[in-house]
CSV table of C-alpha atoms in Angstrom, one decimal:
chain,number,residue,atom,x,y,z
A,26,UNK,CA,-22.7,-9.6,-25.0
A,27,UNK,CA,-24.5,-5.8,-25.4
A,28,UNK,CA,-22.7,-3.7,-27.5
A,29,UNK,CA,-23.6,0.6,-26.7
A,30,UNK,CA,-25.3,2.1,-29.7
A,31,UNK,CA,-26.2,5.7,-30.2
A,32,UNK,CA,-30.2,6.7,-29.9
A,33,UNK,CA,-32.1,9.1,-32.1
A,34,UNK,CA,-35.3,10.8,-31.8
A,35,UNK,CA,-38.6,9.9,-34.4
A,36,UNK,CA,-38.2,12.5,-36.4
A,37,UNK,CA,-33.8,12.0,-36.8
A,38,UNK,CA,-34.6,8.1,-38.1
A,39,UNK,CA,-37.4,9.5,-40.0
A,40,UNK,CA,-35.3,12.1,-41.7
A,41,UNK,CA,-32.4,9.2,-42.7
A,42,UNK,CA,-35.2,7.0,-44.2
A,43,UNK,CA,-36.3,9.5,-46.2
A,44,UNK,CA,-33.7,10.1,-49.3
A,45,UNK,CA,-33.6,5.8,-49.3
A,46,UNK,CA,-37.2,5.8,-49.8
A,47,UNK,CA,-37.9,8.3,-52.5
A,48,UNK,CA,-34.6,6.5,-54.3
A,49,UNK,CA,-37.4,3.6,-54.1
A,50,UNK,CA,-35.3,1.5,-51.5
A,51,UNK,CA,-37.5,-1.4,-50.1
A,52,UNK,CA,-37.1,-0.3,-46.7
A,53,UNK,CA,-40.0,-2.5,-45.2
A,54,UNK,CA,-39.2,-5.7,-47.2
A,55,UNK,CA,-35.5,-5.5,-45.4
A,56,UNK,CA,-37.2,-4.5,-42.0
A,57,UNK,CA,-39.9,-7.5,-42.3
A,58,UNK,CA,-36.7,-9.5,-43.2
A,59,UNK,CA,-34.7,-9.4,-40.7
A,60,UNK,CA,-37.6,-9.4,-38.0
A,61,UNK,CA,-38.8,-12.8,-39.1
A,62,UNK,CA,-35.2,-14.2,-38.6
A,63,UNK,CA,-35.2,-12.6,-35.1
A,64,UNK,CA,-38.8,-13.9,-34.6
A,65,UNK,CA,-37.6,-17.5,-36.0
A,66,UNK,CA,-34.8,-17.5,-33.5
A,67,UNK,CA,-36.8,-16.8,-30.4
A,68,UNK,CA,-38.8,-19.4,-31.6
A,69,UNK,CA,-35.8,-21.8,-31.2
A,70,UNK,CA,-35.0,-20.6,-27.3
A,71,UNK,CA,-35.8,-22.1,-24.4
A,72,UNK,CA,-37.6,-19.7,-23.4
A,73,UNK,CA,-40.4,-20.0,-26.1
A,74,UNK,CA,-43.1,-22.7,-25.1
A,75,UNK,CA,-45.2,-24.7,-28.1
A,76,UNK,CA,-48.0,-25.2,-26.3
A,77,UNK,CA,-49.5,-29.0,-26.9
A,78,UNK,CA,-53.7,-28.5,-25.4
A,79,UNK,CA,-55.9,-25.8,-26.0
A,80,UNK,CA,-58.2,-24.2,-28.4
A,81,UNK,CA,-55.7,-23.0,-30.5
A,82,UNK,CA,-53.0,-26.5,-30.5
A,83,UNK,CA,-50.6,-26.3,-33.1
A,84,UNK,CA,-51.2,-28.4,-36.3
A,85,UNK,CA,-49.2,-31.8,-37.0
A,86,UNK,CA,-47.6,-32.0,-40.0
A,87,UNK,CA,-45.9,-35.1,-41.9
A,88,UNK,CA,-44.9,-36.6,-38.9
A,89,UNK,CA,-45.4,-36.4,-35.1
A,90,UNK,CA,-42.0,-35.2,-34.7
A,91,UNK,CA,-43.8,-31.8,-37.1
A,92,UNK,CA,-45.4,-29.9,-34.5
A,93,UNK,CA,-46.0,-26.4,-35.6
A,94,UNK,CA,-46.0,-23.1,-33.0
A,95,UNK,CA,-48.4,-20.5,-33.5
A,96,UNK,CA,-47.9,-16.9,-33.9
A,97,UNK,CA,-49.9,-14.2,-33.5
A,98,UNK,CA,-49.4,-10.8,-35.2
A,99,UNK,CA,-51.0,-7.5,-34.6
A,100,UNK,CA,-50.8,-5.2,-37.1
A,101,UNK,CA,-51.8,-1.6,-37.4
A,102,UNK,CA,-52.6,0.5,-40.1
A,103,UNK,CA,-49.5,2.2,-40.8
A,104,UNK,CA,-45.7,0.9,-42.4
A,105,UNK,CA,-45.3,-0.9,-38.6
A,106,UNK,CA,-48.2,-2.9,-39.4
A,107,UNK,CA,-46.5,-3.8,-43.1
A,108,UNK,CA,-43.8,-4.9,-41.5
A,109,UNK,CA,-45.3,-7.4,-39.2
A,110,UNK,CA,-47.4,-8.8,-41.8
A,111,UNK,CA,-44.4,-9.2,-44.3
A,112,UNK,CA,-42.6,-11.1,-41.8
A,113,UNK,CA,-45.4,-13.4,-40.9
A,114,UNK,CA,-45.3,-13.9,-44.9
A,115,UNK,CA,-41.8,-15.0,-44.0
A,116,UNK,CA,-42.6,-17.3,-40.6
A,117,UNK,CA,-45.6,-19.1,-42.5
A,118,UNK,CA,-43.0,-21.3,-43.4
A,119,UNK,CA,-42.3,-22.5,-39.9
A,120,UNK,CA,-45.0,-22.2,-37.9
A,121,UNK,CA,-49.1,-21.3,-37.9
A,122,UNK,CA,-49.4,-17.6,-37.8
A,123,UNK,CA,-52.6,-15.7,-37.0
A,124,UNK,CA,-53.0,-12.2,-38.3
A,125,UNK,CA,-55.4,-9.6,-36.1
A,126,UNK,CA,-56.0,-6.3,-37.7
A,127,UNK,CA,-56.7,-3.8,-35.4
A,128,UNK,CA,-57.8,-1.0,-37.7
A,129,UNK,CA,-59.6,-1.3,-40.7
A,130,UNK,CA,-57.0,0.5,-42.6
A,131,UNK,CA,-54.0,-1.8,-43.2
A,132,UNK,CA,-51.1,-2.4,-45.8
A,133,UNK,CA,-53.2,-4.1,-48.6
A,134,UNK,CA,-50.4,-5.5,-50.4
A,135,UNK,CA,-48.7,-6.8,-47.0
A,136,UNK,CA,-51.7,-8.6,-46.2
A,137,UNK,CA,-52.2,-9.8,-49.6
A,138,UNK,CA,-48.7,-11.5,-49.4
A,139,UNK,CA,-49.4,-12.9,-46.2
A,140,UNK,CA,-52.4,-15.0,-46.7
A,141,UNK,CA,-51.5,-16.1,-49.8
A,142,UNK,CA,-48.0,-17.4,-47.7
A,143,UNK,CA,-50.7,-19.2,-45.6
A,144,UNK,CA,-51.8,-16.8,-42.8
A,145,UNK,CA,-54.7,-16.6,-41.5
A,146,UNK,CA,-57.2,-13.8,-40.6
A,147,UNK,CA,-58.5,-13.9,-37.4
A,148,UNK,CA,-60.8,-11.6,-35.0
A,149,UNK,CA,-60.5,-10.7,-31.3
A,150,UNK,CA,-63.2,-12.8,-30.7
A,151,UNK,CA,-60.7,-15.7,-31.8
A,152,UNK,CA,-58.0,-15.1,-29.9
A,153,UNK,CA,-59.5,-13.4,-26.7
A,154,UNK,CA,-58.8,-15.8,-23.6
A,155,UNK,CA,-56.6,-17.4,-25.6
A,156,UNK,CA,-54.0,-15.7,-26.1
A,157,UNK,CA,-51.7,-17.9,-24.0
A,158,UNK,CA,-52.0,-20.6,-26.4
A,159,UNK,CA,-49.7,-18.8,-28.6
A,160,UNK,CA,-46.2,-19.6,-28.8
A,161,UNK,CA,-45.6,-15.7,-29.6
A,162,UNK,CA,-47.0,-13.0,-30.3
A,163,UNK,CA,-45.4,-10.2,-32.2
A,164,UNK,CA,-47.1,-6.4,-31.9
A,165,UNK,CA,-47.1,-4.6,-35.1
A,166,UNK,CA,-49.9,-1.9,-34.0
A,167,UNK,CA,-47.7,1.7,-33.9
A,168,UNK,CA,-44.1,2.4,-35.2
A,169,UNK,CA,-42.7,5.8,-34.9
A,170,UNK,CA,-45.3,7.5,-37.2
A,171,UNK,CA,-46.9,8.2,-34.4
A,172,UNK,CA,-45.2,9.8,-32.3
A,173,UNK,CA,-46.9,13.0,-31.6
A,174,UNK,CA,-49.2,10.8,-29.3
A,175,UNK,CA,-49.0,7.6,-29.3
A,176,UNK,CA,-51.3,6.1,-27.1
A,177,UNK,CA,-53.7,3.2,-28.4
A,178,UNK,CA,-57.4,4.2,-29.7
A,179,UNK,CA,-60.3,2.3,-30.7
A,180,UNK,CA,-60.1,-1.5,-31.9
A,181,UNK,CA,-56.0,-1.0,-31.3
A,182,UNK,CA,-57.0,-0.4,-27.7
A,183,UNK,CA,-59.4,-2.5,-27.4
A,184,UNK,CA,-57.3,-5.6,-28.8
A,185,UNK,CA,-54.0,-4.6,-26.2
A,186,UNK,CA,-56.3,-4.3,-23.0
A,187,UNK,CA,-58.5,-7.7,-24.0
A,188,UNK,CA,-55.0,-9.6,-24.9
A,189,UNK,CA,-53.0,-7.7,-21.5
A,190,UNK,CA,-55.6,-8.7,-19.4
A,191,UNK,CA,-55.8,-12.0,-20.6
A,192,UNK,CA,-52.5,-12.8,-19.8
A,193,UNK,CA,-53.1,-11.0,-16.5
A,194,UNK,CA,-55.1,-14.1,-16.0
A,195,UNK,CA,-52.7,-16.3,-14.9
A,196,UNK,CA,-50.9,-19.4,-16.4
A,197,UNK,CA,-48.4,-19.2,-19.3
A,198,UNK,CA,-47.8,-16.5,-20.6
A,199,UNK,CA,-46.3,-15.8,-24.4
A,200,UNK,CA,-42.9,-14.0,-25.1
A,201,UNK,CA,-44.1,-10.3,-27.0
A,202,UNK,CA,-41.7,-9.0,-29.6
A,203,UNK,CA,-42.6,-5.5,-30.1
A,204,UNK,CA,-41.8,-4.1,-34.3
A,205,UNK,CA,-39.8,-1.1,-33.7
A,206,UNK,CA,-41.2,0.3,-30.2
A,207,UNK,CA,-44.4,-1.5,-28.0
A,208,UNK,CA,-47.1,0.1,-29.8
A,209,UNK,CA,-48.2,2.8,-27.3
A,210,UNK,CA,-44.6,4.1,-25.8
A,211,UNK,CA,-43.6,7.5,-26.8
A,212,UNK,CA,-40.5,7.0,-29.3
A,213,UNK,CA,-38.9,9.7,-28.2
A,214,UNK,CA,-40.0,10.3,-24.5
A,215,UNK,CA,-40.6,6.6,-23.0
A,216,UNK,CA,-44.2,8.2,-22.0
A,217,UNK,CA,-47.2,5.4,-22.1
A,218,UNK,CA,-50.3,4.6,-20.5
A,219,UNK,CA,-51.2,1.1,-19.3
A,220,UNK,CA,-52.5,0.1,-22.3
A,221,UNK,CA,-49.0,-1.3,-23.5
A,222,UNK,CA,-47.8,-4.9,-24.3
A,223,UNK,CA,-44.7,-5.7,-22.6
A,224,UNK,CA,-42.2,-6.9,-25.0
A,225,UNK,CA,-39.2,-9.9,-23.9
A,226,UNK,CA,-37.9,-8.2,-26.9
A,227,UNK,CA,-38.0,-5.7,-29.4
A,228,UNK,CA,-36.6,-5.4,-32.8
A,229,UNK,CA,-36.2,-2.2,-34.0
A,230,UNK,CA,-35.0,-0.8,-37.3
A,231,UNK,CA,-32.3,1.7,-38.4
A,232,UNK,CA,-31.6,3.0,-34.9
A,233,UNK,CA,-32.7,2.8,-31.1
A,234,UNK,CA,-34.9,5.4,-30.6
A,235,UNK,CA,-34.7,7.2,-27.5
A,236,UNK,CA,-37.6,6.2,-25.9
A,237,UNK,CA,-36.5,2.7,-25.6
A,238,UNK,CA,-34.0,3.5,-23.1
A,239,UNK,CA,-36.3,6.6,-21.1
A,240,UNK,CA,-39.3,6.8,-19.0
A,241,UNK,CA,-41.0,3.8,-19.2
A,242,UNK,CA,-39.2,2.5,-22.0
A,243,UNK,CA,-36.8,-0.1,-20.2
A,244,UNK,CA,-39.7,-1.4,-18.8
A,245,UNK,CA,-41.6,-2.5,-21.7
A,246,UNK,CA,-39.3,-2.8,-24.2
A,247,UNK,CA,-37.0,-6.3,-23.2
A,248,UNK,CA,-34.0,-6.8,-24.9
A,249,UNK,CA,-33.3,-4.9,-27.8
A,250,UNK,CA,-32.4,-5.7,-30.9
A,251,UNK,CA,-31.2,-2.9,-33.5
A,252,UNK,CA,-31.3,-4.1,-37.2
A,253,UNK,CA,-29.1,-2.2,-39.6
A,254,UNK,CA,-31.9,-1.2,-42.5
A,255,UNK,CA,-28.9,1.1,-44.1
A,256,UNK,CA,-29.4,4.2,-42.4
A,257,UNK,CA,-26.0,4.8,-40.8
A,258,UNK,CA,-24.2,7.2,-43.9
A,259,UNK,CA,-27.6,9.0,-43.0
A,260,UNK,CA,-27.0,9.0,-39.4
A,261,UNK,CA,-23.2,9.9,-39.1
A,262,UNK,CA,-24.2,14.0,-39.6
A,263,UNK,CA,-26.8,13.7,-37.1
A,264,UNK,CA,-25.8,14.1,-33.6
A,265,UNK,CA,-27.4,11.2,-31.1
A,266,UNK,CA,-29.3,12.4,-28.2
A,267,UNK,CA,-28.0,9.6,-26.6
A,268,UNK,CA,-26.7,6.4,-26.1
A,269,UNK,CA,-28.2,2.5,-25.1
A,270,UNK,CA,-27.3,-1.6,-24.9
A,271,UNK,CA,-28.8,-3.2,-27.4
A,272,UNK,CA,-28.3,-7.3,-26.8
A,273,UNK,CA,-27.4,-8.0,-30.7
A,274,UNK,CA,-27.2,-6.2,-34.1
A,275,UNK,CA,-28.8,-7.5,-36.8
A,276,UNK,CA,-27.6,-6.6,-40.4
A,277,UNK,CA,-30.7,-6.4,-42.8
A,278,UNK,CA,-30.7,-8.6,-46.5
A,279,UNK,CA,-30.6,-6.6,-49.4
A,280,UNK,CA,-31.2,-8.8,-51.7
């Protein structure tokens, strides 16, 4: 059942976060959180294939019964990117999870935690044309931060286009969960270019920002799920710019 939820631009959910973070709230660790639960559920639908041939076959375990998926995360530079890897910190647990960088900035201590969890560093070369092997992959390229333009650049470009065509290819094709937004689509505006993953879902944090539910937004976004990071004493002063269906809310740890 979808429950309505107000939206807020970038710049509104930017302006909640920040009191929380200079109090030196862990903002991030709760996102990462409560993305690798949704990330473990879809892993548990249906819907979600673990893919048995192929150059990238999931590893057996302790017993036949222990096959693995694998998960692929693409992380950018910026706190989106430091969420994704946090969470694939998290979903090393339960599955093989590959980690692309697409810039050669990244969150240091992010990645740090996730390889030492178990993750592995991979390159396009890896991945590219077999991307469909993947039980999931979650993009963690751009969050809001960039929302005066968005589109993809560079090796972030390059890695969407190689992994959208791809899947263009034909055959199965792996559920997307977008961190926050798709990396590429306007927060505020729904604008983006083709250079987009479509998402089955995406997870974002604090509040659904407007560009979810505008322009191209419905289209690449999926189902959305809005995790409650603490932002909403923040948010009751602010007035929405509008209002969206969001499939499920999620309530952050704050342990």
């Amino acid at each position: 059942m979808s429950e309505r939820v107000p939206t807020y631009t970038a710049e509104q959910v930017r302006a909640a976060e920040r009191p929380l973070l200079e109090a030196g709230v862990p903002l991030m660790r709760r996102a990462a959180g409560a993305l690798a639960d949704v990330v473990r559920a879809e892993l548990a639908t249906p819907e979600t294939v673990v893919t048995m041939t192929g150059v990238l076959e999931p590893v057996i375990r302790e017993t036949p019964l222990a096959l693995r998926p694998r998960v692929l995360v693409l992380a950018g530079s910026g706190d989106n990117g430091g969420d994704a890897l946090y969470a694939a910190a998290h979903l090393s647990r339960i599955a093989d999870v590959d980690a692309l960088l697409v810039s050669e900035r990244f969150h240091v201590t992010a990645l740090a935690t996730a390889v030492a969890a178990g993750v592995r560093r991979v390159d396009l070369p890896e991945v590219d044309d077999a991307v469909r092997h993947y039980a999931l992959v979650v993009d963690g390229i751009l969050g809001i931060g960039a929302s005066t333009d968005p589109a993809l650049r560079g090796r972030a470009r390059g890695a969407v286009t190689a992994i959208r065509d791809d899947l263009r290819r034909g055959g199965r094709m792996p559920r997307v969960i977008a961190v926050d937004i798709p990396s590429g689509l306007h927060p505020d505006t729904g604008v983006a270019d083709d250079a987009v993953l479509t998402a089955s879902v995406t997870v974002t944090f604090g509040a659904v920002k407007s560009g979810l539910v505008t322009g191209r937004g419905p289209d690449l976004a999926g189902d959305i799920v809005l995790v409650d990071i603490g932002l909403g004493p923040a948010l009751a002063s602010v007035d929405p710019v509008g209002a969206a269906s969001v499939s499920r809310i999620v309530t952050a740890s704050t342990d």
